[in-house]
mmCIF file of C-alpha atoms in Angstrom:
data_model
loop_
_atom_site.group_PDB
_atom_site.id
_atom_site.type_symbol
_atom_site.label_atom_id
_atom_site.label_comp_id
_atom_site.label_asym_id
_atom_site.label_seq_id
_atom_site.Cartn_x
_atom_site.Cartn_y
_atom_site.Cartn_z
ATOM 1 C CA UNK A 31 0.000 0.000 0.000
ATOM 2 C CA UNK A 32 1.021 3.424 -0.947
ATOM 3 C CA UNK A 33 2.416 5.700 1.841
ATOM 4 C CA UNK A 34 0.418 8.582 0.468
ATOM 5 C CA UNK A 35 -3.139 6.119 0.908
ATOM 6 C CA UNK A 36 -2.039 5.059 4.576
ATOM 7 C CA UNK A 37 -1.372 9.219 5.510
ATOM 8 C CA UNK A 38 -5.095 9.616 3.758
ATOM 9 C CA UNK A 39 -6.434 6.613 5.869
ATOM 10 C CA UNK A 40 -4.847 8.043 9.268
ATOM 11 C CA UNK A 41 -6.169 11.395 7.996
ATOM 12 C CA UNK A 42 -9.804 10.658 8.006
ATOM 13 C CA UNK A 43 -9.673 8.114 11.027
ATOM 14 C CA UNK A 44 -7.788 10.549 13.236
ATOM 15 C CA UNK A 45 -10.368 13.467 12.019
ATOM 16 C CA UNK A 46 -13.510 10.896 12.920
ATOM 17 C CA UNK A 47 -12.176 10.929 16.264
ATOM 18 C CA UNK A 48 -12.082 13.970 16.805
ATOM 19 C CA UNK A 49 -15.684 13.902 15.642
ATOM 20 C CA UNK A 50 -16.690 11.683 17.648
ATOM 21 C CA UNK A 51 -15.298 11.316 21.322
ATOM 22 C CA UNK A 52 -18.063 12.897 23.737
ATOM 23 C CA UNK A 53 -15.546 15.744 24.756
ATOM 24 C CA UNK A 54 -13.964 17.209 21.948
ATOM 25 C CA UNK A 55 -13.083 20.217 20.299
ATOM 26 C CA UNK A 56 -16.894 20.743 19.297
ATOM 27 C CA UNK A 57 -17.107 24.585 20.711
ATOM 28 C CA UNK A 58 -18.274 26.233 17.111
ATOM 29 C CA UNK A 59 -21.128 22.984 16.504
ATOM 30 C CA UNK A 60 -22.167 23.755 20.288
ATOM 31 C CA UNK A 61 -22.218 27.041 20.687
ATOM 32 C CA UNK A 62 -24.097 27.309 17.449
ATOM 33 C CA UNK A 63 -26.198 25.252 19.006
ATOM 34 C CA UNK A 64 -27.264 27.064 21.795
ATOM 35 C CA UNK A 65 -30.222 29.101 20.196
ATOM 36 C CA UNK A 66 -32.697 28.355 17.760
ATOM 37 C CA UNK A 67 -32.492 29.901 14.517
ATOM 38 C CA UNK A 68 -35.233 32.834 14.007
ATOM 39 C CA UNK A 69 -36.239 30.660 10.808
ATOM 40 C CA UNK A 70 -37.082 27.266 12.807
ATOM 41 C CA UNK A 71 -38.847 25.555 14.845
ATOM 42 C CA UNK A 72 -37.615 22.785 16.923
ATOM 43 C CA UNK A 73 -39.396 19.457 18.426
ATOM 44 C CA UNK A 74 -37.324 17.743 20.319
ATOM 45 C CA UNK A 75 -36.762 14.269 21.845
ATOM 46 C CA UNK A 76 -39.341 12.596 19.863
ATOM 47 C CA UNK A 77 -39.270 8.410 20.200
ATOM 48 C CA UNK A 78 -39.391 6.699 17.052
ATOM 49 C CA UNK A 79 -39.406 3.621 18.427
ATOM 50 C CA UNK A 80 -40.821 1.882 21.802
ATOM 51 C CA UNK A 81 -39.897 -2.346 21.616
ATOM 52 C CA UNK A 82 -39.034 -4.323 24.214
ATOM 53 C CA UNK A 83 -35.502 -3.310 23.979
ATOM 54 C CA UNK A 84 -36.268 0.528 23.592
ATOM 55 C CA UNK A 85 -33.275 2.880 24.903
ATOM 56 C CA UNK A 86 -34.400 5.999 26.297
ATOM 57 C CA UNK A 87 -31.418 8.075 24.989
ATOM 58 C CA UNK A 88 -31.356 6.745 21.571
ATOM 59 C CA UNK A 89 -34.429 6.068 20.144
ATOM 60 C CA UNK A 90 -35.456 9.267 19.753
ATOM 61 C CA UNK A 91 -34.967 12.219 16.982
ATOM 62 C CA UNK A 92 -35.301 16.004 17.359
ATOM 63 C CA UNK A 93 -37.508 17.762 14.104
ATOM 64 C CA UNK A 94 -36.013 20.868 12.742
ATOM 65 C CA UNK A 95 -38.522 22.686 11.127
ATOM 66 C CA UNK A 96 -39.409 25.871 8.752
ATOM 67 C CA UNK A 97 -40.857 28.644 10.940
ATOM 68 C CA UNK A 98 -43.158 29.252 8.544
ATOM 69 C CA UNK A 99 -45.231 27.310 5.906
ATOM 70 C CA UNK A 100 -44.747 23.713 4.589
ATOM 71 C CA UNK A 101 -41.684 21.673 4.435
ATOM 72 C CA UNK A 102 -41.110 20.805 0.537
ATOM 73 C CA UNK A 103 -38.918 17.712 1.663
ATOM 74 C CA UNK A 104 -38.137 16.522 4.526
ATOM 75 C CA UNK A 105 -34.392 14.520 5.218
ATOM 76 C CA UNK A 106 -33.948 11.948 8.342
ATOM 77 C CA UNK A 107 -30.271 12.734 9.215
ATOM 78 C CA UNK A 108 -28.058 10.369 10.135
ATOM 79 C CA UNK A 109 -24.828 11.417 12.573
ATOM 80 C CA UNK A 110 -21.383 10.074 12.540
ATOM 81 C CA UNK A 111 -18.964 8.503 14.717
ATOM 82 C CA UNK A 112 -17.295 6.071 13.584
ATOM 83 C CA UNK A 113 -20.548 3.958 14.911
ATOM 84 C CA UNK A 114 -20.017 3.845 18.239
ATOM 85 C CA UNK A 115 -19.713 7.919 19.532
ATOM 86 C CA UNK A 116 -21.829 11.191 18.936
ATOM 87 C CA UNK A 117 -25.868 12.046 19.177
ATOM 88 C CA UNK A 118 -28.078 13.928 17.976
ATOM 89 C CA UNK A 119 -27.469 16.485 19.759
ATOM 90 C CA UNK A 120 -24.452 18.015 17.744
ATOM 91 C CA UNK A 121 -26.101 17.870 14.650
ATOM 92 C CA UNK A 122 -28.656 20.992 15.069
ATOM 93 C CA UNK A 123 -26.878 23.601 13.471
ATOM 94 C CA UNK A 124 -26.498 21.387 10.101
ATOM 95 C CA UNK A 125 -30.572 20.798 10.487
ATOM 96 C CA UNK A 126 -31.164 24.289 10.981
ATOM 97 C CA UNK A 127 -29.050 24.917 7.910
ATOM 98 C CA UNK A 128 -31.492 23.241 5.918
ATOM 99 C CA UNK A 129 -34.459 24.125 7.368
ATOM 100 C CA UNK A 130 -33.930 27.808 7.249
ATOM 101 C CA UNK A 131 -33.886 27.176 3.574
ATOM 102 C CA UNK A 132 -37.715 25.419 3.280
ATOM 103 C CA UNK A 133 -35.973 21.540 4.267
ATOM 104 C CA UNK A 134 -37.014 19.372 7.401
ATOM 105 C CA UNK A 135 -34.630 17.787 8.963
ATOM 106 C CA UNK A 136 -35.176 14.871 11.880
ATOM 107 C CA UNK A 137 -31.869 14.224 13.491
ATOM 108 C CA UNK A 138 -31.847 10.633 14.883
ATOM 109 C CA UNK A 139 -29.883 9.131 17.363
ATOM 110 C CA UNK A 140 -29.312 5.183 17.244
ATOM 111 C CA UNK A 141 -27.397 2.633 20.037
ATOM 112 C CA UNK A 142 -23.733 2.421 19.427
ATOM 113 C CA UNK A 143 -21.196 0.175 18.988
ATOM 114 C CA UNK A 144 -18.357 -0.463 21.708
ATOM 115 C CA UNK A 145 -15.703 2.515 21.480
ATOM 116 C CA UNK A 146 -12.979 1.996 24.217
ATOM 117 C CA UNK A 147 -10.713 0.668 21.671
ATOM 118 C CA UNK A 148 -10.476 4.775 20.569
ATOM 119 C CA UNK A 149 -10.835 6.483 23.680
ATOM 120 C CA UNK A 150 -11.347 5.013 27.513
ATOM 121 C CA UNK A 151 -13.479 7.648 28.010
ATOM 122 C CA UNK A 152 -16.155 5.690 25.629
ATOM 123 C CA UNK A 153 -18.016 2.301 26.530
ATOM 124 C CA UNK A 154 -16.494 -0.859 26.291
ATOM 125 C CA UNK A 155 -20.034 -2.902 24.983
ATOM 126 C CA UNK A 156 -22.840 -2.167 23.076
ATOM 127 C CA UNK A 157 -24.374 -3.382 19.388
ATOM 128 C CA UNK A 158 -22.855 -4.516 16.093
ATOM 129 C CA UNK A 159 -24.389 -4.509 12.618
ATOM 130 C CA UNK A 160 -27.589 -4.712 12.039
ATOM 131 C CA UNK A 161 -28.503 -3.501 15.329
ATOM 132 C CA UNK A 162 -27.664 0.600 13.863
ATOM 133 C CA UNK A 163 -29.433 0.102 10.727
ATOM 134 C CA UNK A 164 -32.149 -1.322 12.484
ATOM 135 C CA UNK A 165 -32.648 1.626 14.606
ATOM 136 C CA UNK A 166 -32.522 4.112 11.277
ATOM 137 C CA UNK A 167 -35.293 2.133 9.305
ATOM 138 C CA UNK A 168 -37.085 2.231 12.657
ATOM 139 C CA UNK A 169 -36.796 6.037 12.389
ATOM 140 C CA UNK A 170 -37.684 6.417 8.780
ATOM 141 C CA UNK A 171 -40.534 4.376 9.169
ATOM 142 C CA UNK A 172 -41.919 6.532 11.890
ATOM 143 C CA UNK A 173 -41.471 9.480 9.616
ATOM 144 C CA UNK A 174 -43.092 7.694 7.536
ATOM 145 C CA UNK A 175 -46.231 6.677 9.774
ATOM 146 C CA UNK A 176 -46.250 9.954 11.637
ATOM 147 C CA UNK A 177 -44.638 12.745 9.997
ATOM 148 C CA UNK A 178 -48.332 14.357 8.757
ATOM 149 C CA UNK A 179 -48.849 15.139 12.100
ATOM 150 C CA UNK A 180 -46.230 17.610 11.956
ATOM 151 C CA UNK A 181 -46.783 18.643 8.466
ATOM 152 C CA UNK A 182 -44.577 16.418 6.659
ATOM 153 C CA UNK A 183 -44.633 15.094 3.104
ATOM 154 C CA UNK A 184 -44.024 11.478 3.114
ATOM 155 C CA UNK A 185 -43.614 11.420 -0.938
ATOM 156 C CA UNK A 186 -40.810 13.572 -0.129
ATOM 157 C CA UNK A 187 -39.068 11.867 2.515
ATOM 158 C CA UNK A 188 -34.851 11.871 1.859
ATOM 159 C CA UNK A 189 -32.146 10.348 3.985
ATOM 160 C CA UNK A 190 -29.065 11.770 4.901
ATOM 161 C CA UNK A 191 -26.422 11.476 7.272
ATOM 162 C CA UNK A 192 -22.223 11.733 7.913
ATOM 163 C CA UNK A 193 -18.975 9.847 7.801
ATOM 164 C CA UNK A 194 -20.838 6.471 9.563
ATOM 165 C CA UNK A 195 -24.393 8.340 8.598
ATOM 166 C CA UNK A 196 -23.056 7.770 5.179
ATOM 167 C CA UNK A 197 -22.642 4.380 5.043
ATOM 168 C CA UNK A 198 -25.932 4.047 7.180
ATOM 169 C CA UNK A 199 -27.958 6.178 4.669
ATOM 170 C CA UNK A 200 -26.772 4.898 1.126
ATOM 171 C CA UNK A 201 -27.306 0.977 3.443
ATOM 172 C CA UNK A 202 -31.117 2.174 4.198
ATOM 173 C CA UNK A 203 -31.883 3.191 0.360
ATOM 174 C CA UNK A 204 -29.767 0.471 -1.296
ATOM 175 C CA UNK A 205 -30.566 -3.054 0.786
ATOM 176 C CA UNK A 206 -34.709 -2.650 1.299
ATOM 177 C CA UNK A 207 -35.008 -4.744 3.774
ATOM 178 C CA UNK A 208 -34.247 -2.949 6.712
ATOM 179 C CA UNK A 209 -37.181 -1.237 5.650
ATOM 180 C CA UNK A 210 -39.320 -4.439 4.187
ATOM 181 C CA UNK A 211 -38.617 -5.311 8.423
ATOM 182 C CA UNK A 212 -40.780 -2.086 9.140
ATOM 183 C CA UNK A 213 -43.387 -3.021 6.133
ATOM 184 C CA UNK A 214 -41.775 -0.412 3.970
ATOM 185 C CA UNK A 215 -40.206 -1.069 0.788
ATOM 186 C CA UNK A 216 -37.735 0.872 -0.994
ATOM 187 C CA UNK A 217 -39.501 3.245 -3.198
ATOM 188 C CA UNK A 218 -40.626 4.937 0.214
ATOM 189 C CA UNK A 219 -36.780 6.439 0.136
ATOM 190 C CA UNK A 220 -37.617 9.908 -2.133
ATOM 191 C CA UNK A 221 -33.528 10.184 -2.702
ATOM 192 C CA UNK A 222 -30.332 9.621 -1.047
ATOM 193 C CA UNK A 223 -27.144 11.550 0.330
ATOM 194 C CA UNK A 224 -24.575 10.199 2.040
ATOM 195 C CA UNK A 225 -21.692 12.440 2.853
ATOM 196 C CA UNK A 226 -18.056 11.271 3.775
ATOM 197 C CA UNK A 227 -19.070 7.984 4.517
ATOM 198 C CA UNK A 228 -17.980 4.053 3.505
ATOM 199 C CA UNK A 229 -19.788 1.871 1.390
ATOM 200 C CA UNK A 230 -17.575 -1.063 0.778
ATOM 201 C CA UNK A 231 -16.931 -2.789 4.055
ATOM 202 C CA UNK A 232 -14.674 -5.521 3.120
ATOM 203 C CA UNK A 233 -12.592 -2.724 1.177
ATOM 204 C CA UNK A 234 -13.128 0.060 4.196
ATOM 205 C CA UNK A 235 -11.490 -3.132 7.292
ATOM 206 C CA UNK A 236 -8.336 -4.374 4.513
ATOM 207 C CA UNK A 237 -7.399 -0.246 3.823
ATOM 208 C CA UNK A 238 -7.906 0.353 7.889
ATOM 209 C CA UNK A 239 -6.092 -2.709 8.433
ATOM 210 C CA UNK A 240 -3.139 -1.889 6.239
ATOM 211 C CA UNK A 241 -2.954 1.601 7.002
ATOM 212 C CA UNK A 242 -3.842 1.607 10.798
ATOM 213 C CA UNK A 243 -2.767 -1.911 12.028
ATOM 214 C CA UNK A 244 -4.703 -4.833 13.021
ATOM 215 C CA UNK A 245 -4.858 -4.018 16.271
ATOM 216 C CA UNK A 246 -7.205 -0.831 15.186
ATOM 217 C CA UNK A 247 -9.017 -2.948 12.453
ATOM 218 C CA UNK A 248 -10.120 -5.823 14.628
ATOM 219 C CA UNK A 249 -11.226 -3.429 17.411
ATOM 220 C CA UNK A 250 -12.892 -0.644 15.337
ATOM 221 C CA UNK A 251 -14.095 -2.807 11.719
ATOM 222 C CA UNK A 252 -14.523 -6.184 13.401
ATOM 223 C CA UNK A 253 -15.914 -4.471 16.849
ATOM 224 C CA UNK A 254 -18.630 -2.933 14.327
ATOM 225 C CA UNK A 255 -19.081 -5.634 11.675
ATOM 226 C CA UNK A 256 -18.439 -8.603 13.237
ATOM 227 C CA UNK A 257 -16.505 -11.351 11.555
ATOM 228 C CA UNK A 258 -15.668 -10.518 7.673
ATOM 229 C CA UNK A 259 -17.637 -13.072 6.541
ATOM 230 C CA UNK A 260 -20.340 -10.675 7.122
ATOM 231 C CA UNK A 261 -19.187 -7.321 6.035
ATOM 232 C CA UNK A 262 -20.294 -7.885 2.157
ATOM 233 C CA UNK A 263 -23.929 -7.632 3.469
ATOM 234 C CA UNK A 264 -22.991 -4.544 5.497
ATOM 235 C CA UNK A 265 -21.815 -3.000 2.249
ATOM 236 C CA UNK A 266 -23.827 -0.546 0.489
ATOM 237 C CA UNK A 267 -22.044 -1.798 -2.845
ATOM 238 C CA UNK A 268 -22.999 -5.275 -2.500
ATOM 239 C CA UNK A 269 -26.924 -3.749 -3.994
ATOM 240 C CA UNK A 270 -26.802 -1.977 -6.829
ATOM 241 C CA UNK A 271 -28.069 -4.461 -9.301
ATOM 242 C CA UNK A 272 -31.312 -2.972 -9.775
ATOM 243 C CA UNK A 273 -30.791 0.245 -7.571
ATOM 244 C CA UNK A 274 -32.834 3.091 -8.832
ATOM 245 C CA UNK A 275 -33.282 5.538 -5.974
ATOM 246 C CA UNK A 276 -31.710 9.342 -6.733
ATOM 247 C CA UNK A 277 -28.375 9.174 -4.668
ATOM 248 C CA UNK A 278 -25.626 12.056 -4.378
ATOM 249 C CA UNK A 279 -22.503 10.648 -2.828
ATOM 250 C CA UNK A 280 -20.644 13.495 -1.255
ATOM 251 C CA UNK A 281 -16.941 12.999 -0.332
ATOM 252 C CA UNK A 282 -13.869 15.655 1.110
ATOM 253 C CA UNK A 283 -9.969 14.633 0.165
ATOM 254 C CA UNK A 284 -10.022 12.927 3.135
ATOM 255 C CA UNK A 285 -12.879 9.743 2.833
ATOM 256 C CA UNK A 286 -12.320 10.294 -0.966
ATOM 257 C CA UNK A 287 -10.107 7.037 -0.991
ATOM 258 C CA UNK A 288 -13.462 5.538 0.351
ATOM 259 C CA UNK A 289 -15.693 7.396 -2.197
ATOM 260 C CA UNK A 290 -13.269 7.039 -5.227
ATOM 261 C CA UNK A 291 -13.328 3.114 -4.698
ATOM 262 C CA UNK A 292 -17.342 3.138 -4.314
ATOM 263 C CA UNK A 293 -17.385 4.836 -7.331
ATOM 264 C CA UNK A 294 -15.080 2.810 -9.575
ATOM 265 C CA UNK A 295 -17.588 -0.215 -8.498
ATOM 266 C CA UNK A 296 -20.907 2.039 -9.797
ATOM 267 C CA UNK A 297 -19.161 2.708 -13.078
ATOM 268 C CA UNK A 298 -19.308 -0.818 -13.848
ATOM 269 C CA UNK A 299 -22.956 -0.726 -13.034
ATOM 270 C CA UNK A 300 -24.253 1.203 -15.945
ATOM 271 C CA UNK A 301 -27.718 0.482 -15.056
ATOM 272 C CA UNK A 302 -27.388 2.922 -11.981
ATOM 273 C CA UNK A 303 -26.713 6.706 -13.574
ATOM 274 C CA UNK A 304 -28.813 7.495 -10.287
ATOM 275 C CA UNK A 305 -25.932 7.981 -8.237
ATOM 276 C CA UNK A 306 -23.848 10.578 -8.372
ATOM 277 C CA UNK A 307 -20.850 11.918 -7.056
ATOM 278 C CA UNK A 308 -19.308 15.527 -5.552
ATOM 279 C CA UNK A 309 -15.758 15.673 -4.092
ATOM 280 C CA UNK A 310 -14.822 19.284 -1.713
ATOM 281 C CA UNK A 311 -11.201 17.525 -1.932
ATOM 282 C CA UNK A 312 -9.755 20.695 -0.534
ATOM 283 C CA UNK A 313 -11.794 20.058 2.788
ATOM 284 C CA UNK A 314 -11.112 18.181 5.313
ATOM 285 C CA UNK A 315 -13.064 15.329 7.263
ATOM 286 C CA UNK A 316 -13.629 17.817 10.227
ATOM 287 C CA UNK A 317 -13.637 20.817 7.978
ATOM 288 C CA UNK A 318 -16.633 20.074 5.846
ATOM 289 C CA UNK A 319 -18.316 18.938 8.879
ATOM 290 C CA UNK A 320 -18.048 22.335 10.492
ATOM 291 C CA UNK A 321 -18.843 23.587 7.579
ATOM 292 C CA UNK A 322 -22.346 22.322 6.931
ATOM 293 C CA UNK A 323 -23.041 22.996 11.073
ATOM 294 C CA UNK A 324 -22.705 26.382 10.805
ATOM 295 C CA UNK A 325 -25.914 27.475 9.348
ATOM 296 C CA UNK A 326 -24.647 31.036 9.404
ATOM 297 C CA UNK A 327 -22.450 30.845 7.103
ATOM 298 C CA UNK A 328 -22.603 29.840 3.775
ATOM 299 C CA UNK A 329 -21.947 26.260 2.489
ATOM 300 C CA UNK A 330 -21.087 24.554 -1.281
ATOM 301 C CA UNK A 331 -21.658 21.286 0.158
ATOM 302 C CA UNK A 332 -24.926 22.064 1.495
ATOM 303 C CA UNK A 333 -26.420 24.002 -1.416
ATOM 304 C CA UNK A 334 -25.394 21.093 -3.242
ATOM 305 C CA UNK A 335 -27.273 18.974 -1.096
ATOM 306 C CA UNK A 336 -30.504 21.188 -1.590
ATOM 307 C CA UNK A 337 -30.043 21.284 -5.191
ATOM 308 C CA UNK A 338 -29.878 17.494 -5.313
ATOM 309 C CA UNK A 339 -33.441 17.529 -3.473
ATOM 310 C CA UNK A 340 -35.247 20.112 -5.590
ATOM 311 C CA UNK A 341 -34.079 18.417 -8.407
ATOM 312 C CA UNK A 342 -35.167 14.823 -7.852
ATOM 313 C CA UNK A 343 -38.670 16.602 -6.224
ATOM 314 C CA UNK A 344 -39.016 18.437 -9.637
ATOM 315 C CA UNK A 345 -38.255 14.913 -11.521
#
């Protein structure tokens, strides 16, 4: 492996980190935080699920709303860390970035994988896959059931979500059924954005292995995945035959070894011109996070992201 790919792989792991771990630089995200934006409304703590195994801190979602008038779409967000840190909770800014410009957003938390093997400060059990995706179709599908009650559009219902919200988003659209499990079927997803994510599992453990060690791979892939045997069904990639849900795969320099590899795999997929891909290589895995969760401030990757819904809503 080329030294340049391992300092890219390092790159974006140490950057999800940072991301992720429950006290970290996040001042900007939670300071931004702090006070709604004069162009939203906010319901918060909503449970989107209430089973036998229901967990009172993560089944639940927050709904960013317009102030005014009626959502044209409405996107179930999906945060990052690495699988097994972060909330919801962090992720209100980027919501009220695109619902101060007409978008819902419902910002979902989910139950987490083990993390000590990045920081001690994070638990040393919890779920592997399916158990995450699981918990997202169980959100979708409450949008799905109950979003008129807030004024929502469920023929214009989107998913989106970061770095592990990416790979959990483009799984929810591309293998249905998480969502056949919740009596939903696929053509409930309106369109698809996963940003800075991984959708090639087997590739995503071998690159972390070889760039990171195996003592980082068994703990963080493995700890997620489970045995490799398994990770071709965790893989986004392994269901495109047939895949014809809008997608926009958005990647910065950083995941773009991640990205770059999905895409080589679409191309021979001709069937599926659905998907499409952006690349902010001059940002960084924590930059372009910031980025979209500062809804003061302007954002490429986020008007891209709204121009990718008002196009598929016009189609």
């Amino acid at each position: 492996m080329k030294l340049s790919a391992e300092k890219l792989i390092a790159g974006v792991f140490a950057s999800s980190l940072v991301l992720s771990c429950a006290n970290a630089p996040l001042a900007l995200a939670h300071e931004l935080a702090q006070d709604e934006s004069a162009h939203t409304r906010t319901v918060m703590d909503l449970a989107y699920y209430d089973g036998a195994d229901f967990d009172d801190r993560r089944h639940r979602l927050n709904l960013v709303l317009p102030a005014e008038g009626t959502p044209r779409a409405t996107v179930l967000w999906i945060h990052g860390g690495a699988w097994a840190a972060g909330d919801r909770s962090r992720e209100m800014t980027l919501a009220q970035g695109l619902a101060d410009q007409g978008i819902a957003v419902a910002v979902m938390s989910y139950r987490l994988s083990p993390g000590r093997w990045m920081s001690e400060r994070l638990p040393d059990e919890g779920i592997q896959h399916p158990e995450h995706i699981r918990d997202v179709a169980r959100a979708f599908a409450w949008l799905w059931n109950n979003g008129a009650d807030h004024g929502l559009d469920r023929d214009a219902l989107f998913v989106s979500g970061y770095s592990a919200g990416g790979h959990l988003s483009a799984l929810l659209a591309m293998d249905e059924s998480y969502l056949a499990e919740q009596g939903l079927d696929g053509n409930t997803v309106r369109g698809a954005i996963p940003v800075a994510g991984a959708y090639d599992i087997e590739n995503y453990y071998e690159l972390i292995r070889e760039g990171l060690g195996e003592e980082v791979a068994v703990g963080h892939v493995l700890g997620v995945f489970g045995p490799s045997e398994g990770h071709a069904a965790a893989s986004p990639a392994s269901y495109l035959d047939g895949y014809d849900t809008p997608t926009l795969i958005i990647s910065e320099g950083e995941s773009a070894i991640y990205t770059q590899h999905f895409e080589g795999i679409v191309e021979e997929h001709p069937s599926n011109d659905v998907i499409d891909f952006v690349y902010f290589s001059e940002e960084t895995h924590n930059s372009l996070f910031f980025q979209l969760a500062d809804a003061e401030a302007s954002s490429a990757a986020r008007d891209a992201m709204v121009s990718f819904i008002d196009q598929t809503l016009r189609n």
